[in-house]
Coordinates of C-alpha atoms in Angstrom, one line a residue:
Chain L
X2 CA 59.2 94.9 125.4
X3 CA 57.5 93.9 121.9
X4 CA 58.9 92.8 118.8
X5 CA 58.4 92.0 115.1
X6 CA 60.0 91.0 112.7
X7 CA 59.2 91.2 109.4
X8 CA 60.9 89.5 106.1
X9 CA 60.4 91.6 102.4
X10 CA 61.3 89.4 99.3
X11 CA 62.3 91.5 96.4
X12 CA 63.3 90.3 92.3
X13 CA 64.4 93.4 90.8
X14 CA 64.7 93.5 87.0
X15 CA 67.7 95.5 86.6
X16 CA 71.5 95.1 87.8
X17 CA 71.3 97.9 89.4
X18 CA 68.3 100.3 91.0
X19 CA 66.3 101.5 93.6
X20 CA 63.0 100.5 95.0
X21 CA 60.7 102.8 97.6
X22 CA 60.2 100.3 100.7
X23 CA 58.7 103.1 102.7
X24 CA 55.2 101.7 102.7
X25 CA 56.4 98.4 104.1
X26 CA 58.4 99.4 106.9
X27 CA 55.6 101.7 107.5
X28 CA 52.7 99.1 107.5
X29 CA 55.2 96.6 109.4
X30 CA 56.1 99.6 112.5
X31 CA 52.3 99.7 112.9
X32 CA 51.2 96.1 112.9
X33 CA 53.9 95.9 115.7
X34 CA 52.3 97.8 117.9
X35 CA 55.1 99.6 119.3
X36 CA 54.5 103.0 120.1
X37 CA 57.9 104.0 121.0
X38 CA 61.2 102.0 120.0
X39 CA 63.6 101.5 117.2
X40 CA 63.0 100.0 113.4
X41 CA 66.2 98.3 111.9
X42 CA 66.0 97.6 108.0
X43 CA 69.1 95.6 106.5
X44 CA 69.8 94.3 103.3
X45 CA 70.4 90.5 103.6
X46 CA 72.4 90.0 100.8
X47 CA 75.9 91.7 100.3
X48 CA 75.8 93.2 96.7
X49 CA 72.8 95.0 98.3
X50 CA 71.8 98.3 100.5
X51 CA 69.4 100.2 102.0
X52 CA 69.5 103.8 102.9
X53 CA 67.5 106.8 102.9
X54 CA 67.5 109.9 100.6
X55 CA 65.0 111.2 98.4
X56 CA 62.3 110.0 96.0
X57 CA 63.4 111.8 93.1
X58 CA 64.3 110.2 90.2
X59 CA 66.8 112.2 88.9
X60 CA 68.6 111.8 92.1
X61 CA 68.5 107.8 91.3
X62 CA 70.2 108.3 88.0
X63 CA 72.7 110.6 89.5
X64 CA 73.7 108.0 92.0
X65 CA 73.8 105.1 89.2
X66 CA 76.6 107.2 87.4
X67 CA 78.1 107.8 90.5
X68 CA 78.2 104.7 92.1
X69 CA 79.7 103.4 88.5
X70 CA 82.2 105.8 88.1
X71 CA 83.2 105.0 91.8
X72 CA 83.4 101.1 91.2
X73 CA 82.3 100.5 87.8
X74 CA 81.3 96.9 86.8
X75 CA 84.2 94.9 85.6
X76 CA 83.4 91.0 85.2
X77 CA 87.0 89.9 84.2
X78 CA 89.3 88.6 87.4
X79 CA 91.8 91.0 86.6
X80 CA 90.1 93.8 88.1
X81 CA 88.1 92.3 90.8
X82 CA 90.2 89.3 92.4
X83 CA 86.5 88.7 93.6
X84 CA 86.0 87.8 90.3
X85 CA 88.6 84.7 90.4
X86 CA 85.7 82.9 92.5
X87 CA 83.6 82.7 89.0
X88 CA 81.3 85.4 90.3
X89 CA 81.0 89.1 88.2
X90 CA 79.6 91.3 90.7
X91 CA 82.7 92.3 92.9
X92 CA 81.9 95.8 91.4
X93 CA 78.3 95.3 94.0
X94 CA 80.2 94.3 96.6
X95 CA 81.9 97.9 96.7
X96 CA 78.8 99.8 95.7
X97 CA 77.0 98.6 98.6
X98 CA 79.5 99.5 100.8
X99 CA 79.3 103.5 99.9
X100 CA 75.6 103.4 99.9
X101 CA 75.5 101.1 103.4
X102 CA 74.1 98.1 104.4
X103 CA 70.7 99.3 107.2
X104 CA 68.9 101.7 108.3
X105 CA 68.1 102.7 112.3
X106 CA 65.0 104.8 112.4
X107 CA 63.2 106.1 115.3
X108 CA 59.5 104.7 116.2
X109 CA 57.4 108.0 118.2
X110 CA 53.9 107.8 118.7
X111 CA 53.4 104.8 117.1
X112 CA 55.4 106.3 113.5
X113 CA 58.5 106.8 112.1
X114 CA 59.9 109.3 113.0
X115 CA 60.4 110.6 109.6
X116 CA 62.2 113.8 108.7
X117 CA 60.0 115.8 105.7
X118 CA 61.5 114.2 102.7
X119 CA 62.8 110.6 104.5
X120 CA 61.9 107.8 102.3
X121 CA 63.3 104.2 102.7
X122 CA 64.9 102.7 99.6
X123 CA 66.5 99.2 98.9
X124 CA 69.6 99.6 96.8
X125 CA 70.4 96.8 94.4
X126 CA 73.3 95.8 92.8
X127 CA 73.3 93.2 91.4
X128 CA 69.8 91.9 90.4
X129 CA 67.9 89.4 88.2
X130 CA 67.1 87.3 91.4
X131 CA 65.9 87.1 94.6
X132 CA 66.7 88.9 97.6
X133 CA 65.4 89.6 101.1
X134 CA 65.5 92.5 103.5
X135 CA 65.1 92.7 107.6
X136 CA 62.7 94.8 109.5
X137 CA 62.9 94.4 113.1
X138 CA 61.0 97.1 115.6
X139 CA 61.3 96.7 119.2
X140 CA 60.0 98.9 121.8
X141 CA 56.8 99.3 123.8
Chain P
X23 CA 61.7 99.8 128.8
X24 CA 62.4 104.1 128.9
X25 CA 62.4 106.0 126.0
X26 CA 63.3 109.6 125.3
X27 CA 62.9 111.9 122.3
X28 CA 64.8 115.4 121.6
X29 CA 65.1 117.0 118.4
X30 CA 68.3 119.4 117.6
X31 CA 67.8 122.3 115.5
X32 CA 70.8 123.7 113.5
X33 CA 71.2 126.7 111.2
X34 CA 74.6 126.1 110.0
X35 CA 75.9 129.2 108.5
X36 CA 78.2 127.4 105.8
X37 CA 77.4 125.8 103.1
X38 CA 79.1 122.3 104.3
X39 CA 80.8 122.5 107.9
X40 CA 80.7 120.3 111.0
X41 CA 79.0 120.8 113.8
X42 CA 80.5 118.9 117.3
X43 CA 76.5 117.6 118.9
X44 CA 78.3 114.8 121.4
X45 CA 77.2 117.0 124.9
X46 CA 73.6 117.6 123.3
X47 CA 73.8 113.5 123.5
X48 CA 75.3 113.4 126.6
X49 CA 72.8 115.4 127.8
X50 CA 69.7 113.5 126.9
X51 CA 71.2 109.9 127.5
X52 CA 71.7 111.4 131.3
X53 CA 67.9 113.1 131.1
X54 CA 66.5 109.9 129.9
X55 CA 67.5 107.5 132.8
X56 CA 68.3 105.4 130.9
X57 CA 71.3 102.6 132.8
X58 CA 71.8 100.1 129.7
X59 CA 70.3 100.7 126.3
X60 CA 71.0 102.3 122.4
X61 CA 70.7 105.7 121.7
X62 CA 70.5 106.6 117.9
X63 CA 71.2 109.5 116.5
X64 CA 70.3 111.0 112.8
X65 CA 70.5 113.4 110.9
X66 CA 66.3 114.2 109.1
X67 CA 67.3 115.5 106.2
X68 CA 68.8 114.0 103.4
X69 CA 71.3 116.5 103.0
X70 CA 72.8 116.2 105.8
X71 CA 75.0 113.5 107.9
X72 CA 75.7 112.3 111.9
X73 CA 79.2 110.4 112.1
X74 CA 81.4 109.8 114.6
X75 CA 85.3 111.3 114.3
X76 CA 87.7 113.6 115.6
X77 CA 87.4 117.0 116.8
X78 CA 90.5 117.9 114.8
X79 CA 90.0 120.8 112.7
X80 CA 92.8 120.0 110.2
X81 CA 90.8 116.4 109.7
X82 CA 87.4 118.4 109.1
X83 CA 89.1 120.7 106.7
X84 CA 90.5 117.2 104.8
X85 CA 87.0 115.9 105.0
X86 CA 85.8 119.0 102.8
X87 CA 88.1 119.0 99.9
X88 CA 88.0 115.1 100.4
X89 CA 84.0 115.1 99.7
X90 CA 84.2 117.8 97.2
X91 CA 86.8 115.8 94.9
X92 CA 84.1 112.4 95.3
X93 CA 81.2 115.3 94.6
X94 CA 81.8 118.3 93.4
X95 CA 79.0 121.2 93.8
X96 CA 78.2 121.8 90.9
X97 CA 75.0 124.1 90.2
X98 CA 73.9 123.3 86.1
X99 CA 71.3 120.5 85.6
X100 CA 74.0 118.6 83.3
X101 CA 76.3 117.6 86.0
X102 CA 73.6 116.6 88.6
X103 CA 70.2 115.2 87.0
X104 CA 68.7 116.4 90.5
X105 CA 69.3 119.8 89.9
X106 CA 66.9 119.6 87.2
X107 CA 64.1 120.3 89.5
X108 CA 65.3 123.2 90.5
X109 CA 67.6 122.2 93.0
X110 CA 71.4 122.6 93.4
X111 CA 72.3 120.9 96.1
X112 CA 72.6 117.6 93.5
X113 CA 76.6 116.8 95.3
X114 CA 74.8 117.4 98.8
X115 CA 72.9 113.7 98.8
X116 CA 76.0 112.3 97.3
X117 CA 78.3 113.7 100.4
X118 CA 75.7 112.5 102.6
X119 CA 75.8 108.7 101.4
X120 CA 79.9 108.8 101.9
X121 CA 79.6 110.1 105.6
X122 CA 76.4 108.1 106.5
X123 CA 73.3 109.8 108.0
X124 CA 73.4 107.9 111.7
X125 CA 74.8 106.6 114.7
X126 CA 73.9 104.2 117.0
X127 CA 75.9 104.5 120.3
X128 CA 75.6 101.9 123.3
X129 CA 74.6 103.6 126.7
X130 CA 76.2 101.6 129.5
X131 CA 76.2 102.4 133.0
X132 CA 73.7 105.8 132.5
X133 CA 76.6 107.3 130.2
X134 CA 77.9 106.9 126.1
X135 CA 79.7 104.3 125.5
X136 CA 82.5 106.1 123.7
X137 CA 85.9 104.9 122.7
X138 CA 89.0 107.0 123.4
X139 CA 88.1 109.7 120.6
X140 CA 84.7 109.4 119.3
X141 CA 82.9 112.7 119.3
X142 CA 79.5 112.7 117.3
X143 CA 79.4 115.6 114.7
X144 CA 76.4 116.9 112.6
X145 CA 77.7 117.3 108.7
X146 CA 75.7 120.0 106.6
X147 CA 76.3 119.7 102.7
X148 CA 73.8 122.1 101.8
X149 CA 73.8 124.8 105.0
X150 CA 72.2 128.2 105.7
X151 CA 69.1 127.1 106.6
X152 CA 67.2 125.6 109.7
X153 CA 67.9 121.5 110.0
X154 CA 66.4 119.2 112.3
X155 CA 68.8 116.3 114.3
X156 CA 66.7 113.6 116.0
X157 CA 68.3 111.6 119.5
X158 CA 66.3 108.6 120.7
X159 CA 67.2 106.9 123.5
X160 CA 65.6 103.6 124.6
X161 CA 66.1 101.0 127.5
X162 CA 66.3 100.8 131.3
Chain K
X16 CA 65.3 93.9 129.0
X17 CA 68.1 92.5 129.1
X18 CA 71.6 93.5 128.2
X19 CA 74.4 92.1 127.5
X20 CA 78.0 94.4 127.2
X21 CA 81.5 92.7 125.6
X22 CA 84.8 94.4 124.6
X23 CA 86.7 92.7 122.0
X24 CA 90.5 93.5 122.2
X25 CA 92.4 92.9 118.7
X26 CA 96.1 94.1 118.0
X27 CA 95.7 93.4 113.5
X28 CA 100.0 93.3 112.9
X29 CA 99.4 95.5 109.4
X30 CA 98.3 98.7 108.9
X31 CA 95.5 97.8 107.1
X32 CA 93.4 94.7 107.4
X33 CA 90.0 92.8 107.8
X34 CA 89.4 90.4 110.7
X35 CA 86.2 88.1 111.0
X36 CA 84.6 89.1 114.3
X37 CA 81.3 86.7 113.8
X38 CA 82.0 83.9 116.3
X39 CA 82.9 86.6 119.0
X40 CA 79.5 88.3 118.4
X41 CA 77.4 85.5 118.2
X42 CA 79.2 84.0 121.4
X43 CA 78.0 87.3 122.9
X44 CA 74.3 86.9 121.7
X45 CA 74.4 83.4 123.1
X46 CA 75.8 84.7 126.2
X47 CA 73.3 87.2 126.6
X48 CA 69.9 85.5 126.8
X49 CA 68.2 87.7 124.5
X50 CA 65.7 86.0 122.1
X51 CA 64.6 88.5 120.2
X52 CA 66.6 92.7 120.0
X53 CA 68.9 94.3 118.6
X54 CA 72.9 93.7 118.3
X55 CA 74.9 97.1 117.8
X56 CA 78.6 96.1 116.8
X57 CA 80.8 99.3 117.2
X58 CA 84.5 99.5 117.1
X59 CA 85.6 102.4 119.6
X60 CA 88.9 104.0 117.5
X61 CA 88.3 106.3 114.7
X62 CA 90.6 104.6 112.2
X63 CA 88.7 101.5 112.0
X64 CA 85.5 100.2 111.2
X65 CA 83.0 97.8 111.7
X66 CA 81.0 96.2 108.6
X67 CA 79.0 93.4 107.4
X68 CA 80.6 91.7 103.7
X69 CA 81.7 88.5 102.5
X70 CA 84.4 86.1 103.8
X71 CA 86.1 86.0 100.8
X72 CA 89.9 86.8 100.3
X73 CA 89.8 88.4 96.9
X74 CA 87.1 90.8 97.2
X75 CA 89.7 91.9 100.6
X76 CA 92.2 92.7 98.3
X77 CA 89.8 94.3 96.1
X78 CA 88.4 96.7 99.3
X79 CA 92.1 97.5 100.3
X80 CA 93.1 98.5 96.6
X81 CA 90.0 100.4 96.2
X82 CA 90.5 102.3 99.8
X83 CA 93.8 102.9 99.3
X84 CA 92.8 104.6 95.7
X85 CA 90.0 106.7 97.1
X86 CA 92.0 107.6 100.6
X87 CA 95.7 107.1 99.8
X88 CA 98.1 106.6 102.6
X89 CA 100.6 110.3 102.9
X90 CA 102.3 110.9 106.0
X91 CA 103.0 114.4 105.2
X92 CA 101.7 117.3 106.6
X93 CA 100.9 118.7 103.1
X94 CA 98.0 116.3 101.7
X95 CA 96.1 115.2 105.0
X96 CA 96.3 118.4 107.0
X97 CA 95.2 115.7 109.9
X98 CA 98.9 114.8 109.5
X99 CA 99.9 118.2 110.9
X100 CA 99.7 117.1 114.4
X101 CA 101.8 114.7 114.3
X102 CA 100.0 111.8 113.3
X103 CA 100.2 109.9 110.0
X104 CA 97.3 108.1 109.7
X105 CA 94.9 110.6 108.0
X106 CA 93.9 108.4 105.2
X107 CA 92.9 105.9 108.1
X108 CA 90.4 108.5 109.2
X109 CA 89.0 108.5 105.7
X110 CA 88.9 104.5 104.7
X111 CA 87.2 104.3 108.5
X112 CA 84.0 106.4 106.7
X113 CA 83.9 104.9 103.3
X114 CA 83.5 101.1 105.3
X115 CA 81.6 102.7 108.1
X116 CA 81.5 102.6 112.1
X117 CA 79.5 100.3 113.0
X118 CA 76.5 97.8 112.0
X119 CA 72.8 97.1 113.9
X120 CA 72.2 93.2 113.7
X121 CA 68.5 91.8 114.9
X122 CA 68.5 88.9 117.3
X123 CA 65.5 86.5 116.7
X124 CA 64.7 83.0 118.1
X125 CA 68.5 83.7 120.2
X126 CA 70.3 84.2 117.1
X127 CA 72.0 86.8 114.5
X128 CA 69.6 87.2 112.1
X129 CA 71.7 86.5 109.5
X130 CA 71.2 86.5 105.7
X131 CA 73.2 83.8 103.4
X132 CA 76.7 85.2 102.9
X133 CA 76.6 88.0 106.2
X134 CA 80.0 87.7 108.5
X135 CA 80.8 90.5 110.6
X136 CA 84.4 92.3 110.1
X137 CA 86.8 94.7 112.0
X138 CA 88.4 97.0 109.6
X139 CA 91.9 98.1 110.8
X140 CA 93.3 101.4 108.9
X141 CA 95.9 102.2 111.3
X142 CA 97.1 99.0 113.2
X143 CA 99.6 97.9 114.9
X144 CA 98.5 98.6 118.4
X145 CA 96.0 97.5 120.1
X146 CA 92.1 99.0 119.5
X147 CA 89.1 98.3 121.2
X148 CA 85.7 97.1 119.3
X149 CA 82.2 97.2 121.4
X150 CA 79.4 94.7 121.6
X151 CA 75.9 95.4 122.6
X152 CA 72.9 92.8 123.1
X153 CA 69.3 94.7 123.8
X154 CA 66.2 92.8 124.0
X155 CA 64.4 89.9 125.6

């Protein structure tokens, strides 16, 4: 069985967006050599996601609204008792939770197994600093 | 290490239904040979879910009015920024984060490791035309 | 490959509640030899869930207030149609997808590969008897 595992840092600017890691999961699933096997990708951090949907950026704004009208940000300790521990992002906390924590994708042939419009996104939440993500294939 | 790769294909007649896939598992866990090992199981396309529930039609019925009140369908560029493009399945990604778009069940003993109830289901938000579910099982 | 197989039995005394599982999943990565694979973490009953957050008792609170606003608990028949057979626990059913099944750790160098704040939690939605959560080890 071979492994790899591979470490992404990431500093996005916003609160709250979405960045296209495709190409790096992509580029780590082939140094690996694997040619058939699994790819996890997790979020490290806990006001953070990653899932897969599409790369349309109407689509991102769509989930921004949603995701705030869902658990919208509150920094006040009233709201979020999260909030009592002198952090503001309890809102993130719940985010990531609708939007999911990793992805499991398929490695055939040496690719991902990548249905036509699959692309690989890291959901932040709470931004301004920086974060890592996971990629682990294993297979042979 | 064994590996084994089927692809499901689905024309769900519905806009959103569910769709009962575990013996289609079954079935390729036992065709793999596979003793001990994962088997994942997604959904490849990003309107579309697999999760594990019931088989209780008055739950799947709940589901649907449950997702439709968290996104509605609605049509009109306004409501969904997606649909802009043309689109107007805008509520069908949403749907798709809530009910997540895989599962990853352990294989033990050359069978699915299932708990008392779990059933795998295929969830179409945006049906009536041919969808692809991929099943990869890996280990020995 | 190795592989390593552990049921975790919990009884949670409320109906709904968060228990940190971490120390019984790493015990079972330990356990299992396995350098460098995947962990899946499943629980087996569909009113519960498995997930990855922070140990933190407000933002608890915060997750059951927030479930209980998007899935509130109804016994009657009328607004889970679940409840029809009998049961009362259709909001369960629902909470269970918002939080999720399951989670895929890595394993590397023998451990969880863990990021800063990451514990591992059983969700109960419908307690008070006891429910069954699986671990899995792949790798070598």
């Amino acid at each position: 069985m071979k492994s790899t595992t591979r470490y992404l840092k990431l500093n996005v600017p916003e609160r709250m967006d979405f960045v296209n890691i495709t190409p790096d999961v992509e580029e780590t699933v082939r140094e690996s050599g694997v040619q058939e096997g699994l790819c996890l990708v997790n979020a490290m951090h806990i006001t953070a996601s990653v899932f897969i949907n599409d790369d349309e950026p109407g689509l991102h704004e769509d989930y921004k609204r949603w995701l705030e009208k869902l658990a919208p940000f509150d920094a006040s300790p009233e709201v979020y008792h999260h909030n009592r521990t002198g952090e503001d992002n309890g809102d993130a906390h719940h985010k990531r939770q609708v939007m999911g924590r990793e992805v499991v994708v398929a490695v055939t042939n040496g690719e991902i197994d990548f249905g036509p419009w699959e692309q690989i996104f890291y959901g932040e939440f709470d931004g301004r600093r920086e974060k890592r993500i996971l990629i682990k294939v294993i297979g042979e």
